[in-house]
GROMACS .gro file of C-alpha atoms in nm:
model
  218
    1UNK     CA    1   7.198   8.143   4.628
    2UNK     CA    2   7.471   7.984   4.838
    3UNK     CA    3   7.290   8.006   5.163
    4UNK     CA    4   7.038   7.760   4.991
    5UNK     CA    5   7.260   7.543   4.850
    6UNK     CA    6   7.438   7.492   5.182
    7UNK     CA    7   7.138   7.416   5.385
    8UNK     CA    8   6.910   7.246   5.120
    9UNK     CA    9   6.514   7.190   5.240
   10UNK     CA   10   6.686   7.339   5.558
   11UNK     CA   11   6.699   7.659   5.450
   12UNK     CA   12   6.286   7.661   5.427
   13UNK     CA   13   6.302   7.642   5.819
   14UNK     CA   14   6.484   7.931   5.860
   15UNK     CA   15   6.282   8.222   5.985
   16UNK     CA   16   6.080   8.421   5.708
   17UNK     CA   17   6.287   8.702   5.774
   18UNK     CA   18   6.623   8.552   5.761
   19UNK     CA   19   6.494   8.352   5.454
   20UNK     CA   20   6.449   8.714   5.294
   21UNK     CA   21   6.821   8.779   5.411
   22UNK     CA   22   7.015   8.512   5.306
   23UNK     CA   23   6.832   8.479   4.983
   24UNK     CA   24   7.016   8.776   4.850
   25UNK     CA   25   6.810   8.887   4.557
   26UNK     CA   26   6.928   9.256   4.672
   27UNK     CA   27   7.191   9.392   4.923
   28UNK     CA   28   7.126   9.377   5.239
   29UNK     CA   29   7.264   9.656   5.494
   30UNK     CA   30   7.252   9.640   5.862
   31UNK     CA   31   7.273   9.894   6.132
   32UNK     CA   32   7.251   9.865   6.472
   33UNK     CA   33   7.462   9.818   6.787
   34UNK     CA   34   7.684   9.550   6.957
   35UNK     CA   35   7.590   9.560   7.319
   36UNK     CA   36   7.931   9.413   7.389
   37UNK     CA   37   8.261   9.362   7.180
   38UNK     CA   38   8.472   9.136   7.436
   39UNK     CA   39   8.796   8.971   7.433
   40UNK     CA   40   9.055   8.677   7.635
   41UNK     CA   41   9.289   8.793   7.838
   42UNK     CA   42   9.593   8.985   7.726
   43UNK     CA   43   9.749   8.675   7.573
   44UNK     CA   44   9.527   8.675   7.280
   45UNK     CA   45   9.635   9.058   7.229
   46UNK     CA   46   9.914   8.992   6.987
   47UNK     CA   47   9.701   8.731   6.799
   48UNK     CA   48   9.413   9.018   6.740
   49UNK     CA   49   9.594   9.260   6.656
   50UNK     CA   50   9.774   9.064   6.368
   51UNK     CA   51   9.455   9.086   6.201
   52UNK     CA   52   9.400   9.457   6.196
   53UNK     CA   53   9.592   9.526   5.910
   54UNK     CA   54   9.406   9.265   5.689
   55UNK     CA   55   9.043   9.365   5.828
   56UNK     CA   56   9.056   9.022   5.996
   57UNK     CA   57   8.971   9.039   6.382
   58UNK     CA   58   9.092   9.330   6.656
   59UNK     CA   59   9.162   9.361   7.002
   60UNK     CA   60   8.993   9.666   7.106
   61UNK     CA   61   8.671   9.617   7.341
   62UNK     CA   62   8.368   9.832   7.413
   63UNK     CA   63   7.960   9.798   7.506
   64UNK     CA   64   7.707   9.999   7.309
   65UNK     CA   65   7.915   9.976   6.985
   66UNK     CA   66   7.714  10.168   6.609
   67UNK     CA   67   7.827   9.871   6.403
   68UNK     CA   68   7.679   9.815   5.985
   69UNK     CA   69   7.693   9.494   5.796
   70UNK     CA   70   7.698   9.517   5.406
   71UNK     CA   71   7.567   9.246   5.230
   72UNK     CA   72   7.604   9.254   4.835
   73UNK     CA   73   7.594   8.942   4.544
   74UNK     CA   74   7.853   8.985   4.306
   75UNK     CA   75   8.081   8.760   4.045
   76UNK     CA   76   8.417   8.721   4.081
   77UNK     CA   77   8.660   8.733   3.820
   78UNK     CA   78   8.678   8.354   3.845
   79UNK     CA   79   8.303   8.347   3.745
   80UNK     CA   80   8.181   8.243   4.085
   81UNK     CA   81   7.898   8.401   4.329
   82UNK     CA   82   7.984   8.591   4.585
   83UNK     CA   83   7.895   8.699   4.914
   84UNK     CA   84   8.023   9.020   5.142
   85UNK     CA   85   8.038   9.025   5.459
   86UNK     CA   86   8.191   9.337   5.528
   87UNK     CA   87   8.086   9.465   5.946
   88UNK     CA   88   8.213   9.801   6.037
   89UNK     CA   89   8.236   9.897   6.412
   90UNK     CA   90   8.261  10.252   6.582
   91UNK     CA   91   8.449  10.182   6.872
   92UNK     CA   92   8.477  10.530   6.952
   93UNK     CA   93   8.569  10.880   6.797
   94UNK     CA   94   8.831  10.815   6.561
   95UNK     CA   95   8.831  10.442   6.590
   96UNK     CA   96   8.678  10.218   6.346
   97UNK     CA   97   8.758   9.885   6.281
   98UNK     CA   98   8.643   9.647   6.012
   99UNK     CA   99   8.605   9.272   5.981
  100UNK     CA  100   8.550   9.162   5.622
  101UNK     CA  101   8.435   8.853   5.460
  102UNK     CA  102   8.354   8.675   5.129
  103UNK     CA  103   8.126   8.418   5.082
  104UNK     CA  104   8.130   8.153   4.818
  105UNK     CA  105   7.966   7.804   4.803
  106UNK     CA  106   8.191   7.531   4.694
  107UNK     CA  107   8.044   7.201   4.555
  108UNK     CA  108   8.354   6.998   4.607
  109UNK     CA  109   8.367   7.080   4.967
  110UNK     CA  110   7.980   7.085   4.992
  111UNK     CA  111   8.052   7.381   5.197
  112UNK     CA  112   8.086   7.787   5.201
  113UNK     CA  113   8.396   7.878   5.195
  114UNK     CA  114   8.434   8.218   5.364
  115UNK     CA  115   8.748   8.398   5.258
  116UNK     CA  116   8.856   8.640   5.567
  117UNK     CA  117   8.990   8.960   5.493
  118UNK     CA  118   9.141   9.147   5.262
  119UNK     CA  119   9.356   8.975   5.088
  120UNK     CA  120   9.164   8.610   5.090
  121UNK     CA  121   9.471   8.462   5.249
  122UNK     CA  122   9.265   8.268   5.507
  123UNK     CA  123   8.989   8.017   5.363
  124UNK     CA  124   8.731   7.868   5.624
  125UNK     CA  125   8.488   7.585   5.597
  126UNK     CA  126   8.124   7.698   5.730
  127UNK     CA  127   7.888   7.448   5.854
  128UNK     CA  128   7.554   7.567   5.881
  129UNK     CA  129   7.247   7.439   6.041
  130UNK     CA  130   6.919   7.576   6.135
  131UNK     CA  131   6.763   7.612   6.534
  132UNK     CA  132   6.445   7.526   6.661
  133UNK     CA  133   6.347   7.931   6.653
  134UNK     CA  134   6.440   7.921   6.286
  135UNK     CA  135   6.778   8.092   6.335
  136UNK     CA  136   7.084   8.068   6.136
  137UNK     CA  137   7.363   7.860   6.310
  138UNK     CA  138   7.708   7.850   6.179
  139UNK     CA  139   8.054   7.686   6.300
  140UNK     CA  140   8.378   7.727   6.105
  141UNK     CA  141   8.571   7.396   6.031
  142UNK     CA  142   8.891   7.350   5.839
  143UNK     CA  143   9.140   7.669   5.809
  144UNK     CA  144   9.391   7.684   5.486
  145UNK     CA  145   9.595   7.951   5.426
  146UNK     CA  146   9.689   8.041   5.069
  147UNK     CA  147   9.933   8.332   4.969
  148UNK     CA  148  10.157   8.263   4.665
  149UNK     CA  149  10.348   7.928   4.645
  150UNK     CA  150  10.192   7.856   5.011
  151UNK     CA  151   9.896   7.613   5.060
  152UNK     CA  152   9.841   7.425   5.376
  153UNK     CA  153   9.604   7.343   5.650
  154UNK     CA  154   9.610   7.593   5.954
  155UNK     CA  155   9.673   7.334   6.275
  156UNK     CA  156   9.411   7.412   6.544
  157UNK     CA  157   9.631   7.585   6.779
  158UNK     CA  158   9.690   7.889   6.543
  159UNK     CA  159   9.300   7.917   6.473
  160UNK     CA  160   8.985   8.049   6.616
  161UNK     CA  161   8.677   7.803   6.568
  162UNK     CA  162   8.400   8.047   6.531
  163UNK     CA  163   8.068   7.981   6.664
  164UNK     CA  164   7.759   8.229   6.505
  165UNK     CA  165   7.391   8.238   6.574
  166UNK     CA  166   7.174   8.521   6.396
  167UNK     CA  167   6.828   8.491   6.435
  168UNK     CA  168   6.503   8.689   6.424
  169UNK     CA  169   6.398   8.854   6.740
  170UNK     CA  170   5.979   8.913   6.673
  171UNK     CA  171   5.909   9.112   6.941
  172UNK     CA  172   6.159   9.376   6.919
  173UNK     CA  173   6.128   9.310   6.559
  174UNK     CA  174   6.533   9.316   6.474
  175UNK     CA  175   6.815   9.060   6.393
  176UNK     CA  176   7.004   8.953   6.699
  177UNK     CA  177   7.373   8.820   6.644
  178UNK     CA  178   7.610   8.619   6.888
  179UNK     CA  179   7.960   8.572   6.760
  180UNK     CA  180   8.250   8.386   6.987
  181UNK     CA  181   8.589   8.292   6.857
  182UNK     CA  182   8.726   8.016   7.087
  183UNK     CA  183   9.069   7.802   7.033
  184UNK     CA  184   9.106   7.442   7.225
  185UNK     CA  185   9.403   7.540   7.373
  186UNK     CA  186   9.377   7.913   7.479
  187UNK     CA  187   8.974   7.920   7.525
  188UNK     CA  188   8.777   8.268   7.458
  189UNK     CA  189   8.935   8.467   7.215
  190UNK     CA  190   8.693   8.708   7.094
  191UNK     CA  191   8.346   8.756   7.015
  192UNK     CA  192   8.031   9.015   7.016
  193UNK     CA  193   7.667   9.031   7.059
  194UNK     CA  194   7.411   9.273   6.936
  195UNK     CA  195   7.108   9.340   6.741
  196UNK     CA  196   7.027   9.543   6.414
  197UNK     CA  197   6.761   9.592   6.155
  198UNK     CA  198   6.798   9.590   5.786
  199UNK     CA  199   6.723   9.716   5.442
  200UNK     CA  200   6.718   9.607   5.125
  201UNK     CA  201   6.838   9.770   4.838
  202UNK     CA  202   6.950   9.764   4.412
  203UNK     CA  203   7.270   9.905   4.385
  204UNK     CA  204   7.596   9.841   4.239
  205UNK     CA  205   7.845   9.706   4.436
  206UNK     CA  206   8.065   9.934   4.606
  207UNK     CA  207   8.467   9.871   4.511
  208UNK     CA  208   8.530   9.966   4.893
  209UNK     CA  209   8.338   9.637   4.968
  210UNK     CA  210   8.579   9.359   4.760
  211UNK     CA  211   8.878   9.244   4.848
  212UNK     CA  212   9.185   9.372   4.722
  213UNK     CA  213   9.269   9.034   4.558
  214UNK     CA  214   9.118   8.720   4.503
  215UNK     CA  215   9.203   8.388   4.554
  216UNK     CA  216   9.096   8.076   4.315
  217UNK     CA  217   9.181   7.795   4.606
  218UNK     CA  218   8.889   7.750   4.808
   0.00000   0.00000   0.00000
């Protein structure tokens, strides 16, 4: 799967758990809770928030957050594997906010390329490596952003380089996840931390999970 073909023999030093995770032989779903959903200061406000719309990123905080991840292996209607990455969070009664994400792995970038949001406007580079407790590290790279006629490189000070570390937490047996979005210029941006546990299941693919297009340039 693509986890494995990003990481090579480095994907046999991952964790047995988060081997049985990113392997993706069946969906994976997630529940558990962010003990904190944090942001910058109020001049990254306008940036979040352009994001709602496309299931992208959010500016709402909060600590003790219900949050699900959804996990399932499809093909796209260009033939390729694919990943979701689709995390819901309860922020509070009546507020729910989603990030999405598809996952692909692309052989002429040697790289995943993880499509954000809805639409697959926004294509990101994912470098992955593995840490010494056998937990999942990965760092976005290169942004593109593809819509139509439009194709071109995102320049850094309109991005978020995203910084992710999952790993397997034996004694509490759960998943533990640190996410934080920084830019060069305008530091923090966003970014959450939590834990959750996860099953494993055969079932088709739910529509409410893809995106509502696709996009062929990775």
């Amino acid at each position: 799967m693509i986890f494995r073909q990003a990481l090579g023999r480095r994907f046999d030093d991952l964790h047995p758990r988060l081997q049985q995770r990113f392997s993706f032989r069946q969906s994976c779903i997630g529940t558990g809770t962010m003990t904190e959903i944090w942001r910058g200061g109020r001049h990254t406000v306008p940036f979040l928030r352009l994001g709602t719309n496309r299931n992208i990123l959010f500016p709402e905080t909060g600590t003790d957050v219900p949050f699900t991840i959804e996990n399932h292996v499809y093909q796209d209607s260009f033939g390729r594997d694919v990943v979701t990455f689709v995390r819901t969070f309860d922020l509070r009664p009546g507020l729910r906010r989603r990030f999405d994400a598809t996952m692909i792995y692309s052989g002429e970038r040697g790289a995943i390329v993880d499509y954000l949001g809805t639409h697959q406007h926004v294509a990101v580079d994912l470098h992955l490596d593995v840490d010494r407790r056998g937990g999942l590290h990965i760092r976005s790279g290169e942004q593109r952003f593809r819509m139509g006629g439009l194709d071109f490189v995102l320049p850094e000070g309109l991005t978020g380089t995203a910084d992710l570390h999952e790993w397997y937490d034996d004694r509490e047996d759960c998943f533990r996840i640190s996410v934080r979005v920084s830019n060069p210029r305008f530091g923090p941006i966003f970014g959450y931390h939590g834990r959750f546990t996860a099953h494993y299941v055969d079932t088709p693919v739910p529509a409410t999970v893809k995106p509502y297009r696709e996009e062929a340039r990775e």
